[in-house]
mmCIF file of C-alpha atoms and ligand atoms in Angstrom:
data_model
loop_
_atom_site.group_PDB
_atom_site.id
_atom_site.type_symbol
_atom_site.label_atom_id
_atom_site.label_comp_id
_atom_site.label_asym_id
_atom_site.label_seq_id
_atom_site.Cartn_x
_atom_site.Cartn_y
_atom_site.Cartn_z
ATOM 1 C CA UNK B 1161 0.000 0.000 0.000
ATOM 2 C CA UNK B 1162 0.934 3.426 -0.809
ATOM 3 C CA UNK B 1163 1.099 6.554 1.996
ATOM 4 C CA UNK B 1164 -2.233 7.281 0.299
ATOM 5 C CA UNK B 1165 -3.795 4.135 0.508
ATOM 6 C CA UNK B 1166 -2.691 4.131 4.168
ATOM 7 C CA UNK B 1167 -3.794 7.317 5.148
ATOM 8 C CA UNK B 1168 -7.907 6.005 3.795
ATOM 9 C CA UNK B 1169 -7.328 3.390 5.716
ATOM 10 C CA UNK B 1170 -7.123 5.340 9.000
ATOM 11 C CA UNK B 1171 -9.331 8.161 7.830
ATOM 12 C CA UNK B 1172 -11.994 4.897 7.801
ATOM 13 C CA UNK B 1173 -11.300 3.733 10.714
ATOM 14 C CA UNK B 1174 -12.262 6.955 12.202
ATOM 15 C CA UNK B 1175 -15.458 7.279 10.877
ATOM 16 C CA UNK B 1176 -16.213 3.661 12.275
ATOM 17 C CA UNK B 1177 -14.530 4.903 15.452
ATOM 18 C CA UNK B 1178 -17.095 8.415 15.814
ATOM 19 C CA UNK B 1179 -19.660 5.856 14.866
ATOM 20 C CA UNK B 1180 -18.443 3.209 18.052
ATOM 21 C CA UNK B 1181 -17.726 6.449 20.472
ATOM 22 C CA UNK B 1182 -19.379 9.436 19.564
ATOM 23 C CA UNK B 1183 -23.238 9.648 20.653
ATOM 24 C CA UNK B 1184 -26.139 10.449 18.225
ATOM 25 C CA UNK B 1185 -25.823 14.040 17.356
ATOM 26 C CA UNK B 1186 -23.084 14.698 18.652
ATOM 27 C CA UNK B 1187 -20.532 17.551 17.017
ATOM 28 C CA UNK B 1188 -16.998 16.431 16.495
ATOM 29 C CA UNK B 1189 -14.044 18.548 15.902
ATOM 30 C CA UNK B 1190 -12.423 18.046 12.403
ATOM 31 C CA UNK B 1191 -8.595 18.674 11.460
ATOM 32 C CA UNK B 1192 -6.942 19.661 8.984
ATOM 33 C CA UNK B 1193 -4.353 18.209 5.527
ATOM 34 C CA UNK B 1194 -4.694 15.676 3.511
ATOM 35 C CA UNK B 1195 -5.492 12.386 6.095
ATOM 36 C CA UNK B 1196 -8.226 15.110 7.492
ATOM 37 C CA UNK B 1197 -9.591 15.575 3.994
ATOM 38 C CA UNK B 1198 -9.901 11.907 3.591
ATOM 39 C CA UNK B 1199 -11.535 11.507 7.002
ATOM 40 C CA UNK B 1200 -14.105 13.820 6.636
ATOM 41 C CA UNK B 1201 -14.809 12.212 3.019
ATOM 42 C CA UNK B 1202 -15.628 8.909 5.410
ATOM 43 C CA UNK B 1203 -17.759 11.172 7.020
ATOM 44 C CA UNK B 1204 -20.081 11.421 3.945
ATOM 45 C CA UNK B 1205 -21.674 7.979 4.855
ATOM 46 C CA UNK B 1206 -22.318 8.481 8.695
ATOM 47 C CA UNK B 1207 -23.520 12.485 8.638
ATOM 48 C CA UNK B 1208 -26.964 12.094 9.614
ATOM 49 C CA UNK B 1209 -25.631 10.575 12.697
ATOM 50 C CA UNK B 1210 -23.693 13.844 13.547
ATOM 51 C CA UNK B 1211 -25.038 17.189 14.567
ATOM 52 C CA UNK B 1212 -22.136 18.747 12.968
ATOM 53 C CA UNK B 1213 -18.650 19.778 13.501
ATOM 54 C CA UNK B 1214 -16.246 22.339 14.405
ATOM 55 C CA UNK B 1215 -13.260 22.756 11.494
ATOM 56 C CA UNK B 1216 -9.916 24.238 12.003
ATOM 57 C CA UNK B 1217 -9.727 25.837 8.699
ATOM 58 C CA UNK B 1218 -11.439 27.620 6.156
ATOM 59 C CA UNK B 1219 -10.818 24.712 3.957
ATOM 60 C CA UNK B 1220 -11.690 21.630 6.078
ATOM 61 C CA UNK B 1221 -14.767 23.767 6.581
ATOM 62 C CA UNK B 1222 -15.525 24.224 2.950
ATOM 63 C CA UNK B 1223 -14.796 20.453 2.733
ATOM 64 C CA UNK B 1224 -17.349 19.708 4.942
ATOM 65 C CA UNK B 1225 -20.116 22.169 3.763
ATOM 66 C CA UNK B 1226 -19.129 20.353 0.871
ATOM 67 C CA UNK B 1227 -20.791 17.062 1.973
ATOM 68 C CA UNK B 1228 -23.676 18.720 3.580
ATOM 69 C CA UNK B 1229 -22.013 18.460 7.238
ATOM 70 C CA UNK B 1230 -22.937 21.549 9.277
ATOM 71 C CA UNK B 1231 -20.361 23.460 10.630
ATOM 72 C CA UNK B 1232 -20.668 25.242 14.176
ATOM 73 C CA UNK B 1233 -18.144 28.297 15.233
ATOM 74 C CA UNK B 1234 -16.198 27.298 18.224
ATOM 75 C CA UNK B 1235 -18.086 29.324 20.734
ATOM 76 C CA UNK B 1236 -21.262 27.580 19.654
ATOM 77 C CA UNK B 1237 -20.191 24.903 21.624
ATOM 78 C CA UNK B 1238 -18.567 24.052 25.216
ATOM 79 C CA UNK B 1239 -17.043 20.701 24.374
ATOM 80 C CA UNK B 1240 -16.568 18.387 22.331
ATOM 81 C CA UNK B 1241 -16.299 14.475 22.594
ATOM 82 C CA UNK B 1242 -13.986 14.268 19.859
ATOM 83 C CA UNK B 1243 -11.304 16.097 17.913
ATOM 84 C CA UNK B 1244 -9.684 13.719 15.006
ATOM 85 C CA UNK B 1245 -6.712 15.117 12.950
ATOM 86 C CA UNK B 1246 -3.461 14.101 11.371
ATOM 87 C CA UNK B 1247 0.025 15.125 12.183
ATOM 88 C CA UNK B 1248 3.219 15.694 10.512
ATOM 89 C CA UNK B 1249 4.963 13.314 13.569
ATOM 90 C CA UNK B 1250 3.994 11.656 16.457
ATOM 91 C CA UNK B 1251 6.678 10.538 19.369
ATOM 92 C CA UNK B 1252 6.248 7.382 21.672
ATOM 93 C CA UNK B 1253 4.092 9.114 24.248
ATOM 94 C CA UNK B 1254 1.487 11.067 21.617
ATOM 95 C CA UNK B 1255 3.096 14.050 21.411
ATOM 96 C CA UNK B 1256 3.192 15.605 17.882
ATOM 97 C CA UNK B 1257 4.233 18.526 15.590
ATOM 98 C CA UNK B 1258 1.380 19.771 13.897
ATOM 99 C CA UNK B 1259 1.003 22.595 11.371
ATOM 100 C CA UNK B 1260 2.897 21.731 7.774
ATOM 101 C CA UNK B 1261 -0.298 22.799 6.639
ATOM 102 C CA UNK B 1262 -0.341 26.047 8.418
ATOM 103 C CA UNK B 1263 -4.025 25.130 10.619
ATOM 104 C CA UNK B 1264 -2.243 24.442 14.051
ATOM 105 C CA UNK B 1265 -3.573 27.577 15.648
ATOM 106 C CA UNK B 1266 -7.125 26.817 15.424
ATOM 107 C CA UNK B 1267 -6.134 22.730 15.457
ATOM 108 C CA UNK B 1268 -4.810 23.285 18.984
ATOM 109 C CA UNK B 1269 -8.290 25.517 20.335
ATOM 110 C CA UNK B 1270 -10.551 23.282 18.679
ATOM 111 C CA UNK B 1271 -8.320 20.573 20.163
ATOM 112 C CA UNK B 1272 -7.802 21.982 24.158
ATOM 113 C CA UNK B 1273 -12.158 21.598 24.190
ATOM 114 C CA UNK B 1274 -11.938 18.324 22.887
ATOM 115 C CA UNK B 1275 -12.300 15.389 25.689
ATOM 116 C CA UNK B 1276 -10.587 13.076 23.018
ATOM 117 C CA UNK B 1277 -7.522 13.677 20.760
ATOM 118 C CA UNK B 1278 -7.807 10.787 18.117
ATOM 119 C CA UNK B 1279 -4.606 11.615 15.937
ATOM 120 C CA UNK B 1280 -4.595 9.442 11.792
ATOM 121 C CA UNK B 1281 -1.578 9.037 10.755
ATOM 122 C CA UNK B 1282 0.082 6.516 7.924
ATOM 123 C CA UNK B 1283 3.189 4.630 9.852
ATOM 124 C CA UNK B 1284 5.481 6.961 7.548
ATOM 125 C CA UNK B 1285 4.945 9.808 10.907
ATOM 126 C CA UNK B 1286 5.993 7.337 13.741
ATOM 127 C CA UNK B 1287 9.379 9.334 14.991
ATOM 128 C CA UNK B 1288 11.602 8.371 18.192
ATOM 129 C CA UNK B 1289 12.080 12.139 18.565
ATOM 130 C CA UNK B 1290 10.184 15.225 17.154
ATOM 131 C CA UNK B 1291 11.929 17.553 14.996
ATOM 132 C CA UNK B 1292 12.778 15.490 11.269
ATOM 133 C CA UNK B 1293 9.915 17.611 10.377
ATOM 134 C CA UNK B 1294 10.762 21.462 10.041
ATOM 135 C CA UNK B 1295 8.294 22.749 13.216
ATOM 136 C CA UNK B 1296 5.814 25.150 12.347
ATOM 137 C CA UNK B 1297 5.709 28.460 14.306
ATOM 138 C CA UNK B 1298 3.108 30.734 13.741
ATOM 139 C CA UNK B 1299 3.952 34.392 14.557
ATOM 140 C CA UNK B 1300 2.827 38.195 14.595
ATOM 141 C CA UNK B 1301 3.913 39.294 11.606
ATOM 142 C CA UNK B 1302 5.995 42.238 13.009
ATOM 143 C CA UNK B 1303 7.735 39.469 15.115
ATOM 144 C CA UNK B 1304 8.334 36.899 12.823
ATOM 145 C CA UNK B 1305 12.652 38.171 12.059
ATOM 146 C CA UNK B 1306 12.935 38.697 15.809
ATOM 147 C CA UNK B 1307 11.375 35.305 16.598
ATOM 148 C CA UNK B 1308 13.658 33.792 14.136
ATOM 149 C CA UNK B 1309 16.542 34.814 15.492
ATOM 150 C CA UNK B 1310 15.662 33.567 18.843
ATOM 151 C CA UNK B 1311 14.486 30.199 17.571
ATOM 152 C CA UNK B 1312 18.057 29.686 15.868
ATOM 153 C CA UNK B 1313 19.702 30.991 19.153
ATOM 154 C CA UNK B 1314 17.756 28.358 21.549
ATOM 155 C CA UNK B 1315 18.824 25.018 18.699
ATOM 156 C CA UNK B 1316 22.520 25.712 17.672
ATOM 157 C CA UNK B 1317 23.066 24.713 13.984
ATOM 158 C CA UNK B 1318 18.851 25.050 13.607
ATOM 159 C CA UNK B 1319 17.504 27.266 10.251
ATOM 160 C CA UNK B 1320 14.259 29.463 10.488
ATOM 161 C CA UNK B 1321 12.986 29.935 7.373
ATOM 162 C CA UNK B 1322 9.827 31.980 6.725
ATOM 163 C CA UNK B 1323 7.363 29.735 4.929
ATOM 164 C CA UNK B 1324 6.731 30.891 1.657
ATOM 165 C CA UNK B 1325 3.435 29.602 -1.214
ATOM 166 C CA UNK B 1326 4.583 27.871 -3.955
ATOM 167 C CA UNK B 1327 4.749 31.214 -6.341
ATOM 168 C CA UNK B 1328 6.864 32.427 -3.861
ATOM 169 C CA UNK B 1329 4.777 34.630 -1.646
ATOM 170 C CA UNK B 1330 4.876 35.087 1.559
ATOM 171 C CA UNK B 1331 2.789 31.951 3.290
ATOM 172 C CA UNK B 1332 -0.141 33.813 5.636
ATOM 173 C CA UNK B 1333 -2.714 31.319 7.774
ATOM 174 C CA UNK B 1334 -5.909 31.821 7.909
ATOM 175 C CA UNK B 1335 -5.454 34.161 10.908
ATOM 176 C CA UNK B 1336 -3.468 36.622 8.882
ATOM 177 C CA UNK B 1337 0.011 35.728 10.077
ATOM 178 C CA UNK B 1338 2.941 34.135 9.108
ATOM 179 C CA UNK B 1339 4.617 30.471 9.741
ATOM 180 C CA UNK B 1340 8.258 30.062 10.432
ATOM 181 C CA UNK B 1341 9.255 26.492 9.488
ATOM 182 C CA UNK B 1342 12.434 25.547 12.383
ATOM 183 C CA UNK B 1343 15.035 22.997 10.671
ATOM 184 C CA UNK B 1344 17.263 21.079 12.153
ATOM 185 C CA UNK B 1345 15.918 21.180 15.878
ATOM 186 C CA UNK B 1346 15.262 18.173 17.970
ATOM 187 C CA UNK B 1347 12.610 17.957 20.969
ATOM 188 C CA UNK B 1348 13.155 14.718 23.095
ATOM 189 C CA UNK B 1349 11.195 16.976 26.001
ATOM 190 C CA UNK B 1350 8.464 17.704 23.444
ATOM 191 C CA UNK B 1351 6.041 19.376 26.704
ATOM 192 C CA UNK B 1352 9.004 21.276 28.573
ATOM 193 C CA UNK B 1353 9.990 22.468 25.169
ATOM 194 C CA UNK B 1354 6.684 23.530 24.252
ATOM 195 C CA UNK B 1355 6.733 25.333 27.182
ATOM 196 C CA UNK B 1356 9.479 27.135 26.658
ATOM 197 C CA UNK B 1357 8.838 28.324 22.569
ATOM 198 C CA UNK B 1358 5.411 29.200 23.863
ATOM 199 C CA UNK B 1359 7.109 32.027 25.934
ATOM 200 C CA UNK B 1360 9.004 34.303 23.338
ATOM 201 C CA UNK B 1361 6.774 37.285 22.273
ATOM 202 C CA UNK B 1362 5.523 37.254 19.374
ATOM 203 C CA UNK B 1363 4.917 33.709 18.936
ATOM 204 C CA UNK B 1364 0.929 32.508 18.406
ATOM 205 C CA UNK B 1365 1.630 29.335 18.470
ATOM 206 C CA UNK B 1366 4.341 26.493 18.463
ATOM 207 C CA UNK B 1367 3.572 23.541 16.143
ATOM 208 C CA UNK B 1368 4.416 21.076 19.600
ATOM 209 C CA UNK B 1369 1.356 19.224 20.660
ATOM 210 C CA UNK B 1370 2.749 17.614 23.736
ATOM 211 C CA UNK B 1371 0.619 19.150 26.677
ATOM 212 C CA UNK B 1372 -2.315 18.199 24.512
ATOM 213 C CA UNK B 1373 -1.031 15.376 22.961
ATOM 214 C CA UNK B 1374 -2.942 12.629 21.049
ATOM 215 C CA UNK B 1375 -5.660 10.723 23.216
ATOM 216 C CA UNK B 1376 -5.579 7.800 20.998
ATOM 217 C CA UNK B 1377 -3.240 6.873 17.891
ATOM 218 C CA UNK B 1378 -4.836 5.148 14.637
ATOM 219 C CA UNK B 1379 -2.057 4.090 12.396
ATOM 220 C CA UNK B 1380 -2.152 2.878 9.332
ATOM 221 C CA UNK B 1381 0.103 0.180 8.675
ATOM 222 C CA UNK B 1382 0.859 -2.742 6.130
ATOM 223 C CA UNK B 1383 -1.056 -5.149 8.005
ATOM 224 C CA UNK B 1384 -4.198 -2.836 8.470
ATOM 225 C CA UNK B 1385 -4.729 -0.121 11.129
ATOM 226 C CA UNK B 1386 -3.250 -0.245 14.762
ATOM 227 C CA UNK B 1387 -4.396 1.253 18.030
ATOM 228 C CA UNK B 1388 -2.221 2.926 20.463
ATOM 229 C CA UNK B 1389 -3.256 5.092 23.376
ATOM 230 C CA UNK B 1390 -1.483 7.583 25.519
HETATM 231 C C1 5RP M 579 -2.117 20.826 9.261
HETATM 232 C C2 5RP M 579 -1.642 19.683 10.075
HETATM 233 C C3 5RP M 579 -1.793 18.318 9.487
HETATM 234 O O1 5RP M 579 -2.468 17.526 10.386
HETATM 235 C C4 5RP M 579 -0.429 17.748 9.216
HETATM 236 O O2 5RP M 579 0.299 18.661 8.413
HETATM 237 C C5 5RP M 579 -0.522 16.395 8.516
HETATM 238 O O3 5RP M 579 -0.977 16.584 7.233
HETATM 239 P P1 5RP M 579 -1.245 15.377 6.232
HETATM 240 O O4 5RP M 579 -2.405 14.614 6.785
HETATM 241 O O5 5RP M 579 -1.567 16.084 4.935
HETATM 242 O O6 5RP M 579 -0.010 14.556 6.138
HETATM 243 O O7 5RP M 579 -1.143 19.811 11.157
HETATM 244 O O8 5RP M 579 -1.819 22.062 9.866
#
C-alpha cells in the first residue's frame, strides 16, 4: 500500500470509530491536511448521525459544507467528545508537531475543548524524537525576524525559514500571520519544550502538541490499522 492508501485506511477507521464512540448528534471537531480531507470524506456515509462539527480551517470547513455536514463556530459549543486530525509526527508518548499545513492555531483551540484527541496518521509519521519535520511556528507578523533569530539561538546549527506559497509569496494562515518552518531542531522533552517556545513574544503558536497530545493513535500500517493510546 501506498502513503495514500494508508492514510484512507485510518481516515476509515475513524469514521467507524465516531460511529463506536461518539453519541447520536453529537458535534466532532475536524482537522486539517490531507489524512483530514480523507476523514471527513468517510464522514459522507455516517452524517446524519452527527449534529455537525467544528473545522480548524477555512478549507476543512468548505470540505465539509461540501458534503452537507454543518459546521458550528467554536463558541457555539462548550465541548466536544472528539477532535480527530493528522500530524506531521507523532513521538512514543502522543506528542506531535502539527502545522505543515499552516491550521495548528485553530487545530490546537478546537483541540484543548476536545475530551478526546484521536490523531490518523500513515506509519510513515511514527518518529523516536520530534523535529525530522521542520516545526511550524506561527507568529505576529511584526515578530516573525525577531522570533527567528531567537528560535536559531535556543537550537545551535537550527535554520528558520519563513514559509513561503509555492509562487513564492509570503505563506499567511488563515489568521493573517505568518509560519516560520524551524530545521534542524530536535525535541526529546516535546512538553518542557513547548513550554518554553510558547514564551518568546511574538509567537501565536508552536507547532508542539505535547501538553495536549494525542488521546488515541490510529495508524495505518501494512497489516491494516493499529491502536495505540497515551
Ligand atoms: C495541518 C496539520 C496536518 O495535520 C499535518 O500537516 C498532517 O498533514 P497530512 O495529513 O496532509 O499529512 O497539522 O496544519
Amino acid at each position: 500500500m501506498n502513503q495514500d492508501q494508508l492514510k484512507a485506511l485510518v481516515a476509515q477507521a475513524a469514521a467507524d470509530y465516531v460511529v463506536a464512540n461518539a453519541p447520536e448528534g453529537s458535534i466532532i471537531g475536524v482537522g486539517t491536511g490531507s489524512t483530514a480531507n480523507l476523514f471527513i470524506d468517510a464522514l459522507a456515509p455516517i452524517k446524519s448521525r452527527l449534529r455537525g462539527a467544528v473545522s480548524s480551517s477555512e478549507a476543512g470547513s468548505a470540505r465539509l459544507c461540501g458534503i452537507g455536514v454543518e459546521v458550528f463556530d467554536l463558541g457555539a459549543v462548550t465541548e466536544l467528545q472528539l477532535y480527530v486530525d493528522g500530524a506531521d509526527e507523532i513521538d512514543p508518548k502522543g506528542a506531535m508537531i502539527k502545522g505543515g499545513g499552516g491550521a495548528l492555531t485553530r487545530e490546537k483551540i478546537v483541540a484543548s475543548v476536545a475530551k478526546e484527541f484521536v490523531c490518523i496518521a500513515d506509519v510513515s509519521k511514527l518518529v523516536a524524537v520530534l523535529g525530522s519535520f521542520a516545526l511550524p511556528v506561527e507568529v505576529i507578523p511584526m515578530a516573525a525576524p525577531a522570533v527567528a533569530r531567537k528560535l536559531e539561538a535556543l537550537y545551535p546549527g537550527s535554520q528558520a525559514r519563513l514559509r513561503k506559497t509555492k509562487d513564492g509569496a509570503e505563506f499567511r494562515t488563515d489568521n493573517g500571520c505568518p509560519v516560520i518552518d524551524l530545521h534542524g531542531a530536535r525535541f526529546s522533552d516535546a512538553a518542557a519544550e513547548e513550554t518554553r517556545l510558547n514564551q518568546i513574544p511574538g509567537v501565536v503558536t508552536v507547532g508542539l502538541f505535547a501538553q495536549r497530545g494525542a488521546n488515541l493513535l490510529l495508524v495505518g500500517t501494512e497489516k491494516g490499522v493499529e491502536q495505540r493510546r497515551y
